[in-house]
Amino acid sequence: MVILYQLERTWGIPNLSHFCCKTETYLRMADIKYTVTPTLPLFAPKGKLPYIEDGDLKLADSRFIIRHLKNKYRDLDEELTLEESALSLAMQRLLEEHLFWATMYSRWQYTDANWQVNKKAIFGVMPPVIRDVAAFYYRRRIHRQILGHGTGRHSANEIFELGMQDVDALSACLGDKTYFLGDKPTSLDASAFGFLINTLGCPIESPLKEHALAKDNLRSYVDRIKLQYYPDL
Ligand SMILES: N[C@@H](CCC(=O)N[C@@H](CS)C(=O)NCC(=O)O)C(=O)O
């Protein structure tokens, strides 16, 4: 049985970590049995969540986890053509290596109101003094990551302009299809759901969220997948 280590659930969404949500969604879409253990990145083998245990195997990073799940349990991408596989990879990179940073900026840096919501969700369970110290150091760490990626060197308007381009591309790619690559879910949908719900479906306010909410197809895609795969939420 797979044990998924991820952040505690909050905000009425599967996970406030895009990557944890992606991984759990793959497990559910592929109908793989698993249990969840809430934890913090501090305790993860590579310092980031998610990671899994499967028997003697401990594996970090959603990409390696999903590769393992495909090999051992069920490959949601097995029917894709080479061209579809290439598109899937490119869109996942867009979601995970680009759009991700605009959403991180929204949560950790953009406004104090967003930071307070984010802080409460992640550090709220800690005792007051520890909470403030942990939040201060962790926020500094994430600011450095956003800067190191390059996103943090731009103005808010520029960051959201770049994020909106991603949202436009995702909306155009989905069109009126049920899933990104047709009528069956693939690993791209696990990723897209994880990142889109964390853009338009969480209580972090920004022009990027507004822009994504204005895309009817993305909004109903997220609602549909949430309803279908997370009826327990
Ligand atoms: N490439 C990794 C990225 C995982 C990742 O960035 N996880 C975030 C949570 S959304 C994390 O644990 N960050 C902690 C940190 O960077 O300190 C994956 O696909 O799993």
Short mmCIF file of C-alpha atoms and ligand atoms in Angstrom, two decimals:
data_model
loop_
_atom_site.label_atom_id
_atom_site.label_comp_id
_atom_site.label_asym_id
_atom_site.label_seq_id
_atom_site.Cartn_x
_atom_site.Cartn_y
_atom_site.Cartn_z
CA MET A 1 0.00 0.00 0.00
CA VAL A 2 1.30 3.44 -0.94
CA ILE A 3 1.69 5.97 1.88
CA LEU A 4 1.53 9.56 0.63
CA TYR A 5 3.30 12.12 2.78
CA GLN A 6 1.94 15.58 2.18
CA LEU A 7 0.82 18.79 3.87
CA GLU A 8 -2.34 18.74 5.99
CA ARG A 9 -5.55 19.30 4.00
CA THR A 10 -7.02 22.79 4.27
CA TRP A 11 -9.01 25.43 2.35
CA GLY A 12 -11.55 22.75 1.27
CA ILE A 13 -9.21 21.64 -1.52
CA PRO A 14 -7.21 18.42 -1.74
CA ASN A 15 -3.94 20.14 -0.85
CA LEU A 16 -2.49 23.64 -0.73
CA SER A 17 0.69 22.14 -2.14
CA HIS A 18 0.23 21.99 -5.90
CA PHE A 19 2.62 19.04 -6.15
CA CYS A 20 0.92 17.07 -3.37
CA CYS A 21 -2.46 17.68 -4.98
CA LYS A 22 -1.10 16.53 -8.35
CA THR A 23 0.21 13.29 -6.81
CA GLU A 24 -2.91 12.48 -4.83
CA THR A 25 -5.03 13.18 -7.91
CA TYR A 26 -2.95 10.74 -9.97
CA LEU A 27 -3.50 8.10 -7.26
CA ARG A 28 -7.24 8.69 -7.36
CA MET A 29 -7.53 8.90 -11.15
CA ALA A 30 -5.59 5.64 -11.47
CA ASP A 31 -7.59 4.05 -8.66
CA ILE A 32 -4.50 3.08 -6.66
CA LYS A 33 -4.99 2.32 -2.97
CA TYR A 34 -3.12 4.67 -0.65
CA THR A 35 -3.15 6.26 2.76
CA VAL A 36 -2.11 9.78 3.68
CA THR A 37 0.25 10.90 6.43
CA PRO A 38 0.38 14.66 6.98
CA THR A 39 3.89 16.03 7.45
CA LEU A 40 6.13 19.02 6.74
CA PRO A 41 8.81 19.45 4.03
CA LEU A 42 11.42 19.52 6.81
CA PHE A 43 10.98 15.78 7.28
CA ALA A 44 11.00 14.88 3.57
CA PRO A 45 14.00 13.08 2.02
CA LYS A 46 14.70 15.96 -0.38
CA GLY A 47 13.28 18.71 1.85
CA LYS A 48 10.18 19.02 -0.35
CA LEU A 49 6.75 17.40 -0.43
CA PRO A 50 5.29 15.11 -1.56
CA TYR A 51 7.11 11.86 -0.99
CA ILE A 52 5.79 8.32 -0.76
CA GLU A 53 6.62 5.03 0.86
CA ASP A 54 5.70 1.86 -0.96
CA GLY A 55 6.97 -1.20 0.90
CA ASP A 56 10.73 -0.68 1.37
CA LEU A 57 10.82 2.11 -1.20
CA LYS A 58 10.91 5.77 -0.18
CA LEU A 59 10.54 8.13 -3.13
CA ALA A 60 10.46 11.93 -3.37
CA ASP A 61 9.32 14.28 -6.16
CA SER A 62 5.96 14.00 -7.89
CA ARG A 63 7.63 13.18 -11.24
CA PHE A 64 9.51 10.17 -9.88
CA ILE A 65 6.53 9.11 -7.79
CA ILE A 66 4.23 9.13 -10.82
CA ARG A 67 6.83 7.26 -12.90
CA HIS A 68 6.84 4.58 -10.16
CA LEU A 69 3.03 4.49 -9.98
CA LYS A 70 2.86 4.08 -13.76
CA ASN A 71 5.37 1.22 -13.74
CA LYS A 72 4.01 -0.65 -10.74
CA TYR A 73 0.27 0.07 -10.79
CA ARG A 74 -1.40 1.87 -13.65
CA ASP A 75 -0.16 4.07 -16.47
CA LEU A 76 -2.79 6.67 -17.32
CA ASP A 77 -0.64 7.75 -20.29
CA GLU A 78 -0.25 4.36 -21.96
CA GLU A 79 -2.52 5.18 -24.88
CA LEU A 80 -0.96 8.54 -25.72
CA THR A 81 0.76 9.05 -29.07
CA LEU A 82 4.33 10.40 -29.10
CA GLU A 83 2.98 13.82 -30.01
CA GLU A 84 0.45 13.78 -27.17
CA SER A 85 3.17 12.67 -24.74
CA ALA A 86 5.32 15.59 -25.84
CA LEU A 87 2.46 18.03 -25.38
CA SER A 88 1.74 16.52 -21.96
CA LEU A 89 5.34 17.02 -20.87
CA ALA A 90 5.47 20.59 -22.18
CA MET A 91 2.21 21.57 -20.45
CA GLN A 92 3.33 20.00 -17.17
CA ARG A 93 6.53 22.01 -17.35
CA LEU A 94 4.44 25.15 -17.94
CA LEU A 95 2.29 24.37 -14.90
CA GLU A 96 5.04 23.21 -12.57
CA GLU A 97 8.02 25.33 -13.52
CA HIS A 98 6.32 28.58 -14.54
CA LEU A 99 2.71 29.12 -13.43
CA PHE A 100 3.70 27.67 -10.05
CA TRP A 101 6.00 30.61 -9.33
CA ALA A 102 3.34 33.24 -10.02
CA THR A 103 1.08 31.48 -7.51
CA MET A 104 3.91 31.24 -4.99
CA TYR A 105 4.50 34.96 -5.38
CA SER A 106 0.75 35.57 -4.76
CA ARG A 107 0.83 33.59 -1.53
CA TRP A 108 4.13 34.50 0.03
CA GLN A 109 4.82 38.01 -1.22
CA TYR A 110 2.02 39.84 -3.07
CA THR A 111 -0.17 41.22 -0.25
CA ASP A 112 -0.12 40.98 3.52
CA ALA A 113 -3.72 39.69 3.47
CA ASN A 114 -2.68 36.73 1.29
CA TRP A 115 0.37 36.07 3.44
CA GLN A 116 -1.81 35.93 6.59
CA VAL A 117 -4.15 33.39 4.97
CA ASN A 118 -1.18 31.33 3.81
CA LYS A 119 0.60 31.61 7.14
CA LYS A 120 -2.47 30.43 9.06
CA ALA A 121 -2.94 27.45 6.75
CA ILE A 122 0.65 26.25 7.01
CA PHE A 123 1.80 27.31 10.47
CA GLY A 124 -1.54 27.73 12.28
CA VAL A 125 -1.29 24.45 14.18
CA MET A 126 1.99 25.45 15.85
CA PRO A 127 2.14 27.16 19.26
CA PRO A 128 2.17 31.01 18.86
CA VAL A 129 5.86 31.86 19.36
CA ILE A 130 7.18 28.89 17.38
CA ARG A 131 4.62 29.67 14.69
CA ASP A 132 5.88 33.22 14.19
CA VAL A 133 9.55 32.26 14.17
CA ALA A 134 8.98 29.31 11.80
CA ALA A 135 6.82 31.45 9.50
CA PHE A 136 9.42 34.23 9.43
CA TYR A 137 12.32 31.92 8.45
CA TYR A 138 10.26 29.88 6.06
CA ARG A 139 8.94 32.96 4.32
CA ARG A 140 12.49 34.24 3.90
CA ARG A 141 13.47 30.88 2.39
CA ILE A 142 10.58 30.99 -0.12
CA HIS A 143 11.33 34.63 -1.03
CA ARG A 144 14.86 33.52 -1.90
CA GLN A 145 13.51 30.69 -4.04
CA ILE A 146 11.17 33.08 -5.91
CA LEU A 147 14.08 35.44 -6.48
CA GLY A 148 16.41 32.59 -7.49
CA HIS A 149 13.88 31.36 -10.05
CA GLY A 150 13.80 34.85 -11.56
CA THR A 151 10.11 35.53 -10.98
CA GLY A 152 10.91 37.63 -7.90
CA ARG A 153 12.91 40.08 -10.00
CA HIS A 154 9.78 41.34 -11.79
CA SER A 155 7.03 43.75 -10.71
CA ALA A 156 3.69 42.33 -9.58
CA ASN A 157 2.12 43.39 -12.89
CA GLU A 158 4.82 41.63 -14.88
CA ILE A 159 4.56 38.45 -12.80
CA PHE A 160 0.80 38.29 -13.27
CA GLU A 161 1.09 39.11 -16.97
CA LEU A 162 3.35 36.05 -17.38
CA GLY A 163 1.02 33.89 -15.28
CA MET A 164 -2.00 35.01 -17.32
CA GLN A 165 -0.25 33.89 -20.50
CA ASP A 166 -0.02 30.40 -18.95
CA VAL A 167 -3.69 30.49 -18.04
CA ASP A 168 -4.63 31.56 -21.60
CA ALA A 169 -2.53 28.72 -23.04
CA LEU A 170 -4.13 26.19 -20.69
CA SER A 171 -7.63 27.39 -21.51
CA ALA A 172 -6.93 27.22 -25.26
CA CYS A 173 -5.37 23.77 -24.96
CA LEU A 174 -8.33 22.39 -22.97
CA GLY A 175 -10.95 23.95 -25.26
CA ASP A 176 -14.23 22.14 -24.81
CA LYS A 177 -12.68 18.72 -24.13
CA THR A 178 -13.46 16.83 -20.92
CA TYR A 179 -9.76 16.29 -20.19
CA PHE A 180 -6.69 17.91 -21.69
CA LEU A 181 -5.97 15.04 -24.06
CA GLY A 182 -9.46 13.76 -24.79
CA ASP A 183 -12.14 11.94 -22.89
CA LYS A 184 -9.91 10.05 -20.43
CA PRO A 185 -7.79 11.50 -17.62
CA THR A 186 -4.01 11.36 -18.02
CA SER A 187 -1.09 12.48 -15.86
CA LEU A 188 -1.43 15.94 -17.42
CA ASP A 189 -4.87 16.24 -15.82
CA ALA A 190 -3.49 15.25 -12.42
CA SER A 191 -0.96 18.06 -12.75
CA ALA A 192 -3.37 20.58 -14.29
CA PHE A 193 -5.96 19.99 -11.57
CA GLY A 194 -3.35 20.33 -8.81
CA PHE A 195 -2.07 23.62 -10.16
CA LEU A 196 -5.35 25.11 -11.37
CA ILE A 197 -7.25 24.51 -8.13
CA ASN A 198 -4.35 26.17 -6.36
CA THR A 199 -4.69 29.14 -8.72
CA LEU A 200 -8.45 29.71 -9.00
CA GLY A 201 -9.92 27.57 -6.20
CA CYS A 202 -8.14 28.76 -3.09
CA PRO A 203 -8.55 31.85 -0.87
CA ILE A 204 -5.53 33.70 -2.26
CA GLU A 205 -6.65 36.83 -4.08
CA SER A 206 -4.84 38.20 -7.12
CA PRO A 207 -5.41 39.39 -10.70
CA LEU A 208 -4.13 35.96 -11.75
CA LYS A 209 -6.93 34.23 -9.85
CA GLU A 210 -9.51 36.62 -11.35
CA HIS A 211 -8.16 35.96 -14.83
CA ALA A 212 -8.34 32.18 -14.34
CA LEU A 213 -11.85 32.39 -12.87
CA ALA A 214 -12.98 34.23 -16.00
CA LYS A 215 -12.11 31.16 -18.11
CA ASP A 216 -15.34 29.16 -17.99
CA ASN A 217 -13.75 25.99 -19.30
CA LEU A 218 -10.99 25.99 -16.64
CA ARG A 219 -13.46 26.74 -13.86
CA SER A 220 -15.81 23.94 -14.81
CA TYR A 221 -12.88 21.56 -15.42
CA VAL A 222 -11.66 22.11 -11.85
CA ASP A 223 -15.18 21.80 -10.40
CA ARG A 224 -15.83 18.64 -12.38
CA ILE A 225 -12.61 16.91 -11.35
CA LYS A 226 -13.03 17.92 -7.73
CA LEU A 227 -16.55 16.52 -7.68
CA GLN A 228 -15.62 13.32 -9.49
CA TYR A 229 -12.39 12.43 -7.68
CA TYR A 230 -12.85 14.11 -4.31
CA PRO A 231 -16.49 13.50 -3.34
CA ASP A 232 -15.24 13.31 0.26
CA LEU A 233 -14.30 17.01 0.25
N1 LIG B 1 9.70 18.98 -8.19
C1 LIG B 1 9.06 18.71 -6.92
C2 LIG B 1 8.60 20.02 -6.31
C3 LIG B 1 8.00 19.83 -4.91
C4 LIG B 1 7.82 21.15 -4.19
O1 LIG B 1 8.27 22.21 -4.61
N2 LIG B 1 7.13 21.06 -3.05
C5 LIG B 1 6.90 22.23 -2.22
C6 LIG B 1 5.47 22.22 -1.74
S1 LIG B 1 4.42 22.83 -3.02
C7 LIG B 1 7.78 22.12 -1.00
O2 LIG B 1 7.81 21.11 -0.32
N3 LIG B 1 8.51 23.19 -0.70
C8 LIG B 1 9.28 23.26 0.48
C9 LIG B 1 10.52 24.08 0.31
O3 LIG B 1 10.91 24.38 -0.82
O4 LIG B 1 11.08 24.41 1.34
C10 LIG B 1 7.91 17.74 -7.16
O5 LIG B 1 7.49 17.58 -8.32
O6 LIG B 1 7.46 17.08 -6.22
#
